[in-house]
C-alpha atoms as one frame of an Amber mdcrd trajectory, in Angstrom:
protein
 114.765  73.737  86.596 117.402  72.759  85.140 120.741  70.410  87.202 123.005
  73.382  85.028 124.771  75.773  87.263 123.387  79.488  86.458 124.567  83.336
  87.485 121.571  84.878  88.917 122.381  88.414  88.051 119.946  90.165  90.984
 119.826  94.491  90.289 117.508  96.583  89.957 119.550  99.181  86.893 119.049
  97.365  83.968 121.811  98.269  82.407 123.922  96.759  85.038 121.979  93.272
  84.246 122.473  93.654  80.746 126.306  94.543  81.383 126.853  91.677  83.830
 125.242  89.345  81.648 126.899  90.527  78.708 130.002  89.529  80.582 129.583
  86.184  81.808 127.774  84.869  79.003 130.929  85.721  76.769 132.606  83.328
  79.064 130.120  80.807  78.240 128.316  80.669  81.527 124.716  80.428  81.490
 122.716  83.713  83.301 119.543  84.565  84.442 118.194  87.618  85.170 116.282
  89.318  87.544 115.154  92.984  88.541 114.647  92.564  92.180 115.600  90.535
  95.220 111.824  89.507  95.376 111.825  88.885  91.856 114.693  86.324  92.465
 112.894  85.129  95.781 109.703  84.453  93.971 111.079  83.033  90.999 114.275
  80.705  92.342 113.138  77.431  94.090 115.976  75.545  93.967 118.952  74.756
  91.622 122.535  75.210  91.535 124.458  78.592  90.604 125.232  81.262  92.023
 124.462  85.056  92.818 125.714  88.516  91.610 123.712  91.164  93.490 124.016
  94.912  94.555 123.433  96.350  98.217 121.519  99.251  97.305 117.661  98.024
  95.626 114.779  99.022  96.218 112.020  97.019  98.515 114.925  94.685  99.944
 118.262  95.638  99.907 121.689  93.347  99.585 121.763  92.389 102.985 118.375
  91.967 103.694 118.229  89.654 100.522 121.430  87.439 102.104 119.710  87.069
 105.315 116.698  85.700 103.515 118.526  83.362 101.774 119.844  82.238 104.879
 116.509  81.944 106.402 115.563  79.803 103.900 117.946  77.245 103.696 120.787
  75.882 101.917 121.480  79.586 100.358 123.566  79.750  97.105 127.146  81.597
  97.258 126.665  85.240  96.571 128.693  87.718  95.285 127.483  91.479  96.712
């Protein structure tokens, strides 16, 4: 993983990913995607960044995805 801070665009409507991505990465920040909270949770380790996620998804919601993050340890700052 790269030391680079990333936006972790977390949603399950596609085009909202590709929208949000479109976005930031036209302000030169580097983004990663991902179509679920789990998706995120299985994929993300560690690393520095941040979070852009919805409340309403499928399997586990906003705020059931924040208190994991929580559970976990040193959770990223998220934007819901």
């Amino acid at each position: 993983m790269s030391s680079e801070p990333v936006v972790h665009v977390v949603d399950d409507d596609l085009a909202v990913r590709q929208s949000l991505a479109f976005l930031l990465a036209s302000d030169g920040l580097p983004v990663r995607l991902h179509e679920s909270a789990i998706a995120y949770l299985g994929a993300i380790t560690e690393g520095v960044g941040c979070v852009v996620t919805d409340v309403r998804m499928p399997g586990l919601d906003g705020i059931a995805f924040l208190r994991r993050l929580r559970e976990r340890g040193g959770a990223p700052p998220v934007i819901v």
